[in-house]
Tab-separated table of C-alpha atoms in Angstrom:
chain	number	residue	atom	x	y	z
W	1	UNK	CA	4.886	-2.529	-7.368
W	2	UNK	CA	8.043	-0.400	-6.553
W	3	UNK	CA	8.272	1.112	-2.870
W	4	UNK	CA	11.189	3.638	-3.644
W	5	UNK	CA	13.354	5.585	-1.310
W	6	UNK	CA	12.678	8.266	-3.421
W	7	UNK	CA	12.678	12.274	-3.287
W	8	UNK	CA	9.864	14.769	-2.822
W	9	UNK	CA	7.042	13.785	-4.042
W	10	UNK	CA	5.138	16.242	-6.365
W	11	UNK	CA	1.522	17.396	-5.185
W	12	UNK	CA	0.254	19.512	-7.642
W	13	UNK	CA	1.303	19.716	-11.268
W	14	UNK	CA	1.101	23.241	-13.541
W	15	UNK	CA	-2.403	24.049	-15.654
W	16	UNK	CA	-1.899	26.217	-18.185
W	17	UNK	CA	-5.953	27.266	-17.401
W	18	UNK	CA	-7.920	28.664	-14.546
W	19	UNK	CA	-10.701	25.957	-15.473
W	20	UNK	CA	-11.006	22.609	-14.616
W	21	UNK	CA	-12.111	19.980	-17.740
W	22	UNK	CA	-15.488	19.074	-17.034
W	23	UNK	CA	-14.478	15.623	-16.164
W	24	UNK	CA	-12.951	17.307	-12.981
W	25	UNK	CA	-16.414	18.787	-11.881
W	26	UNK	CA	-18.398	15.790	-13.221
W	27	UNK	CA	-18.768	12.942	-10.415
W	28	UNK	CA	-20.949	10.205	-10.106
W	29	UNK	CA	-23.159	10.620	-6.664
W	30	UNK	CA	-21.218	9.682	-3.409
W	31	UNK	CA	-21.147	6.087	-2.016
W	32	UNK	CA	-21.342	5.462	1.527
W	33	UNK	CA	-17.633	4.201	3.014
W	34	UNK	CA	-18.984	1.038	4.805
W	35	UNK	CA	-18.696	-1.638	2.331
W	36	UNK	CA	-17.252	1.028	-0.541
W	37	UNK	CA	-14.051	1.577	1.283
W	38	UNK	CA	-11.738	2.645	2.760
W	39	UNK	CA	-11.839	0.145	5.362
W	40	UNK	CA	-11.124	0.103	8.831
W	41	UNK	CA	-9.257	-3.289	9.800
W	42	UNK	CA	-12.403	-4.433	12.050
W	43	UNK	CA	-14.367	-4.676	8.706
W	44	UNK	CA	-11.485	-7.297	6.892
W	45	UNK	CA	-11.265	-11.187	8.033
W	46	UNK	CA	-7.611	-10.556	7.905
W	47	UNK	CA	-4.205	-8.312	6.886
W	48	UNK	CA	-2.868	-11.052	4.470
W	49	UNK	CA	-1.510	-9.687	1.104
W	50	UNK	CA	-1.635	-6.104	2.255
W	51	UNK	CA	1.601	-3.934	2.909
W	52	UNK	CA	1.788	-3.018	6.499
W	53	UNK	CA	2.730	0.440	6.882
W	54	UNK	CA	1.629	0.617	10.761
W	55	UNK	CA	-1.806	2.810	10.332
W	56	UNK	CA	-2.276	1.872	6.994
W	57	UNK	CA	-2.630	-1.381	4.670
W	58	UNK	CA	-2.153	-0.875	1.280
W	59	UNK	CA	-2.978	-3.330	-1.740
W	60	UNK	CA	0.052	-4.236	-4.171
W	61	UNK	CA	-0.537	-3.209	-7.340
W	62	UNK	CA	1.452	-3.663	-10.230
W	63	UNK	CA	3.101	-0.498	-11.389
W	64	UNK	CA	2.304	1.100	-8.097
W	65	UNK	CA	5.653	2.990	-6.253
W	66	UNK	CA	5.287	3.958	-2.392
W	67	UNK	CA	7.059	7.362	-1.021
W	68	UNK	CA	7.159	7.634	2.771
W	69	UNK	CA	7.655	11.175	3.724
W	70	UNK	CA	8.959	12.261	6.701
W	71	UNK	CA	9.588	14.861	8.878
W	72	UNK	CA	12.942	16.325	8.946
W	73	UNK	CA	13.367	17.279	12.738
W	74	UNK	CA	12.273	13.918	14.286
W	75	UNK	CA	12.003	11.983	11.061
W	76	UNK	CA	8.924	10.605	11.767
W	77	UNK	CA	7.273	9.249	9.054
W	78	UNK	CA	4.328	11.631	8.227
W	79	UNK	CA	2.425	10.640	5.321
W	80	UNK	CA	3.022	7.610	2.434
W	81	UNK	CA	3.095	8.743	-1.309
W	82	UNK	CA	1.476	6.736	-4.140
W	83	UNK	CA	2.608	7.116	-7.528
W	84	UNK	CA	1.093	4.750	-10.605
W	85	UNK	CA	0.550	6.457	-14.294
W	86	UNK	CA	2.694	9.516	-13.886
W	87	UNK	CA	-0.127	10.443	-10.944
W	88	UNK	CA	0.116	10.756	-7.298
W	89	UNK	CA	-2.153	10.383	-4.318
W	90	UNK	CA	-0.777	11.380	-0.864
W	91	UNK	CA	-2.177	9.664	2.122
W	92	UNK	CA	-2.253	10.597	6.065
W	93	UNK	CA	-4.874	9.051	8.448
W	94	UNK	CA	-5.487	10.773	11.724
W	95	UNK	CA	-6.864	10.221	15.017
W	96	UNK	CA	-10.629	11.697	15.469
W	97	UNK	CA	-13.528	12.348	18.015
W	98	UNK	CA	-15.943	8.701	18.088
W	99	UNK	CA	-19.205	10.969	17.541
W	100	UNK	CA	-18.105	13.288	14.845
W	101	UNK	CA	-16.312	13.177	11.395
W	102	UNK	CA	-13.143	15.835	10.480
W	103	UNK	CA	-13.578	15.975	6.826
W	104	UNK	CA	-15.917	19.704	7.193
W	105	UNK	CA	-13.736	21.351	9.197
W	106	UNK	CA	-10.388	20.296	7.462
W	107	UNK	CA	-11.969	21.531	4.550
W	108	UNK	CA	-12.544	24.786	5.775
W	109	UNK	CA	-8.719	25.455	7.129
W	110	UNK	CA	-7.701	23.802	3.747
W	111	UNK	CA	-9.302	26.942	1.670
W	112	UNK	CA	-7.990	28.965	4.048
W	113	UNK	CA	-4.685	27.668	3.859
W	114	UNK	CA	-4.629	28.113	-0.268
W	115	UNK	CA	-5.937	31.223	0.315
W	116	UNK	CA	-3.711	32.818	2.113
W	117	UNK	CA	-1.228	31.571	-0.337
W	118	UNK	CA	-2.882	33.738	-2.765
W	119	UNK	CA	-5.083	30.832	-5.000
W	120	UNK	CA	-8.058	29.618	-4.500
W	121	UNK	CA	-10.788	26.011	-4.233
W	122	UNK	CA	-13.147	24.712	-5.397
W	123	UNK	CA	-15.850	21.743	-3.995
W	124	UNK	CA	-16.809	19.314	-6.031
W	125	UNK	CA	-18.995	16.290	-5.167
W	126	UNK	CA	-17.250	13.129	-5.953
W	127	UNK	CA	-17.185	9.093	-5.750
W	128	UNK	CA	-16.139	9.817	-2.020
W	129	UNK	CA	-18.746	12.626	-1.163
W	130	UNK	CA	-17.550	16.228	-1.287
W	131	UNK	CA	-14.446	17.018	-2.496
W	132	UNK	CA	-11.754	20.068	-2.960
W	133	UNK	CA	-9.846	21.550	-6.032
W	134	UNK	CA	-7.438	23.819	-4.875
W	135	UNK	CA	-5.379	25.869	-7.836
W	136	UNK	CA	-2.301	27.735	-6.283
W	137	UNK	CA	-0.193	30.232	-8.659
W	138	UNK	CA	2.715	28.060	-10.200
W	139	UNK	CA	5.462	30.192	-8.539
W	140	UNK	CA	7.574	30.416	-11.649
W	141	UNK	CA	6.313	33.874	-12.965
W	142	UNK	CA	4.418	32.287	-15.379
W	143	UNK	CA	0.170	32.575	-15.356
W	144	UNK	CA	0.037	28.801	-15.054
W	145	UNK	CA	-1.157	27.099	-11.517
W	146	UNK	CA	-0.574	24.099	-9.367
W	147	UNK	CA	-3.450	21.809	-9.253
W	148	UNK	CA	-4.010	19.148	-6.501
W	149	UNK	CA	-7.529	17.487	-5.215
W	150	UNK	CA	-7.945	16.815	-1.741
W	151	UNK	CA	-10.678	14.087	-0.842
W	152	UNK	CA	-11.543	12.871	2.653
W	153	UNK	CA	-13.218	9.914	4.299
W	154	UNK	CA	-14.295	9.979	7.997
W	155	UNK	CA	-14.419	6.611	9.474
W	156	UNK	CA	-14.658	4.775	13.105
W	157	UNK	CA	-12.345	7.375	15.295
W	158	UNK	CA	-10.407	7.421	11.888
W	159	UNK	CA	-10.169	10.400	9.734
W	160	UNK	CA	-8.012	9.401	5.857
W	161	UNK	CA	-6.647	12.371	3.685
W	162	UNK	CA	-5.953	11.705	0.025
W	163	UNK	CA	-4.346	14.300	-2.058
W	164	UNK	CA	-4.068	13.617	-5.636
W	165	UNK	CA	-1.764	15.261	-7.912
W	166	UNK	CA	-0.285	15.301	-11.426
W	167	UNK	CA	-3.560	14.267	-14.226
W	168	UNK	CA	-5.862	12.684	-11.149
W	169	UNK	CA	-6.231	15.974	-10.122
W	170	UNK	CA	-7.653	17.436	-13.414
W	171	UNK	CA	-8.965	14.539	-15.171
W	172	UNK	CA	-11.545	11.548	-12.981
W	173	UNK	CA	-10.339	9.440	-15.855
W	174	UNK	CA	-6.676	9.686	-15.336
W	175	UNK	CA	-7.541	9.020	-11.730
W	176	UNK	CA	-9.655	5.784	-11.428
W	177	UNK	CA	-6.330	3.537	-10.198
W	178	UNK	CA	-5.807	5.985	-7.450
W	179	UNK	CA	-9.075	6.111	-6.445
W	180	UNK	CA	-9.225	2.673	-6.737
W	181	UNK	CA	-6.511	1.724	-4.493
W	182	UNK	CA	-8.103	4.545	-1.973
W	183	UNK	CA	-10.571	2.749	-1.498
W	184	UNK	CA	-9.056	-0.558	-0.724
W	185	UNK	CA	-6.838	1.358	2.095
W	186	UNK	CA	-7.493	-0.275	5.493
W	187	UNK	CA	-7.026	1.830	8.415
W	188	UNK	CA	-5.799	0.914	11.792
W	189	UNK	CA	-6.864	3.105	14.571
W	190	UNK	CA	-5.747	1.208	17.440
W	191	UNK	CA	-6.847	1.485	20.699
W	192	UNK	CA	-4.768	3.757	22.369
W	193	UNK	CA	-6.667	7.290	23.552
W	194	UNK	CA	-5.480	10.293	21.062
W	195	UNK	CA	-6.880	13.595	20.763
W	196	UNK	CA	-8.203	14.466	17.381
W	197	UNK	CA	-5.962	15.311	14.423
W	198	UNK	CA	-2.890	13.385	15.968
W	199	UNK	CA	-1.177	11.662	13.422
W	200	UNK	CA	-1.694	7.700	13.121
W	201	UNK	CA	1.813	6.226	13.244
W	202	UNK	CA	3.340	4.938	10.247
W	203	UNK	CA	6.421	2.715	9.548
W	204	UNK	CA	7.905	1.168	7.278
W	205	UNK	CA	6.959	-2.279	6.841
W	206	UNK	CA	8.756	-5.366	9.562
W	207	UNK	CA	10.845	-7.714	7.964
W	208	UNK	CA	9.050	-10.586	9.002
W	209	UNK	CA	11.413	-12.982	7.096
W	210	UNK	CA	8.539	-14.195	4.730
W	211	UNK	CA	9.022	-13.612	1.198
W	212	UNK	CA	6.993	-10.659	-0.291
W	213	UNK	CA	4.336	-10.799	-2.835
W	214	UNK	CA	5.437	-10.499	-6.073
W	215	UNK	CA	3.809	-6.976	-6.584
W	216	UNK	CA	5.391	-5.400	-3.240
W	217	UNK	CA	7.342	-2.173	-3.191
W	218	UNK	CA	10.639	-1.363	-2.306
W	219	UNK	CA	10.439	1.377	0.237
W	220	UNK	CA	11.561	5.143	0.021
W	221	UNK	CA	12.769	8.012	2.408
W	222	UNK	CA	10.592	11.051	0.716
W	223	UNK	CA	11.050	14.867	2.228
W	224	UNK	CA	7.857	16.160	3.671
W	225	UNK	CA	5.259	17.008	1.277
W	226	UNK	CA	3.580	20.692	0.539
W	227	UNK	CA	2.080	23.381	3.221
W	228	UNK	CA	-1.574	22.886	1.663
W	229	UNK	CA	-1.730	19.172	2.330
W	230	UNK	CA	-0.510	19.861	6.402
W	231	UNK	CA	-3.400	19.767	8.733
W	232	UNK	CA	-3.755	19.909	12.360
């Protein structure tokens, strides 16, 4: 696994069709999170062989490169990029309220987001309950459109965003290692009172002088990603 101080990553990759392959609108019926995943850290006996980003702990994989994204005026680290099989799954956790989930309402500013950028989504039920295609004109004159699929999981005060582009966002198939490592993600809340939607802190990983797993990333210093995967 590669963890690359790479460039911007790429959310959504051109379709040369308004229509999703079946595949994409196929799912299998959701699966509860507890026990599934993704996992907050309460629900792990411990953080060994994970890579510490801060909020989130991510599995090694082999072939797997990590893209941290941040933002340019404070450079705060806003969001970690995964890219395995020419696919790419974009992940922010946030803060949320203890009695409620976000995933309904982020979904609604999400299609109004893509709207107002003159394309359009789609929900789909998927392995992780409902889910959204959003299809955004390519921008290059052509008739072609950027595809990305935006999934959600609301756990304890926790709320994870995944947005998968490239294949994974057309074809389930071309997506199972994404979703896959998705659902191995482990999130840590912390204790601290936020309001909902802040931003769980990420970092890149301490050197803690101990060598790394063989699989482990080399880390990257990614732009920001795309307006339609902002929230908040």
């Amino acid at each position: 696994m590669v963890f690359g101080r790479g460039k911007k990553a790429k959310q959504e990759q051109p379709a040369d069709s308004t229509d999703l392959p079946e595949s994409a609108a196929a799912a299998e019926p959701a699966e509860t999170r507890r026990g599934a995943g993704p996992f907050d850290v309460s629900e792990i006996e411990n953080q060994d062989g994970y890579v510490d980003l801060g909020a989130l702990l991510i599995a090694p994989r082999e072939g797997l490169q990590l893209r941290l994204e941040v933002e340019e005026a404070t450079q705060r680290v806003v969001a970690v990029t995964m890219d395995l099989e020419g696919s790419s799954l974009q992940l922010q956790a946030f803060a949320a309220p203890r009695s409620e989930g976000l995933w309904d309402e982020i979904r609604e500013q999400i299609g109004q987001s893509v709207g107002s950028q003159g394309g359009q989504v789609d929900e789909i039920e998927g392995h992780f309950g409902i889910e959204l295609v959003a299809k955004l004109p390519a921008g290059d004159g052509s008739d072609g459109y950027r595809v990305a699929r935006f999934i959600g999981v609301d756990g304890p005060r926790w709320f994870l965003r995944g947005v998968l582009g490239g294949e994974a966002a057309l074809d389930r198939g071309a997506a199972a290692g994404l979703e896959e490592l998705f659902r191995q993600i482990v999130v840590v809340r912390g204790e601290s009172p936020m309001p909902p939607r802040e931003l769980l802190q990420l970092r890149l990983p301490r050197d803690t002088g101990v060598a790394a797993p063989q699989e482990a990333p080399e880390f990257g210093q990614p732009e920001r990603g795309p307006e339609i995967t902002q929230i908040g």
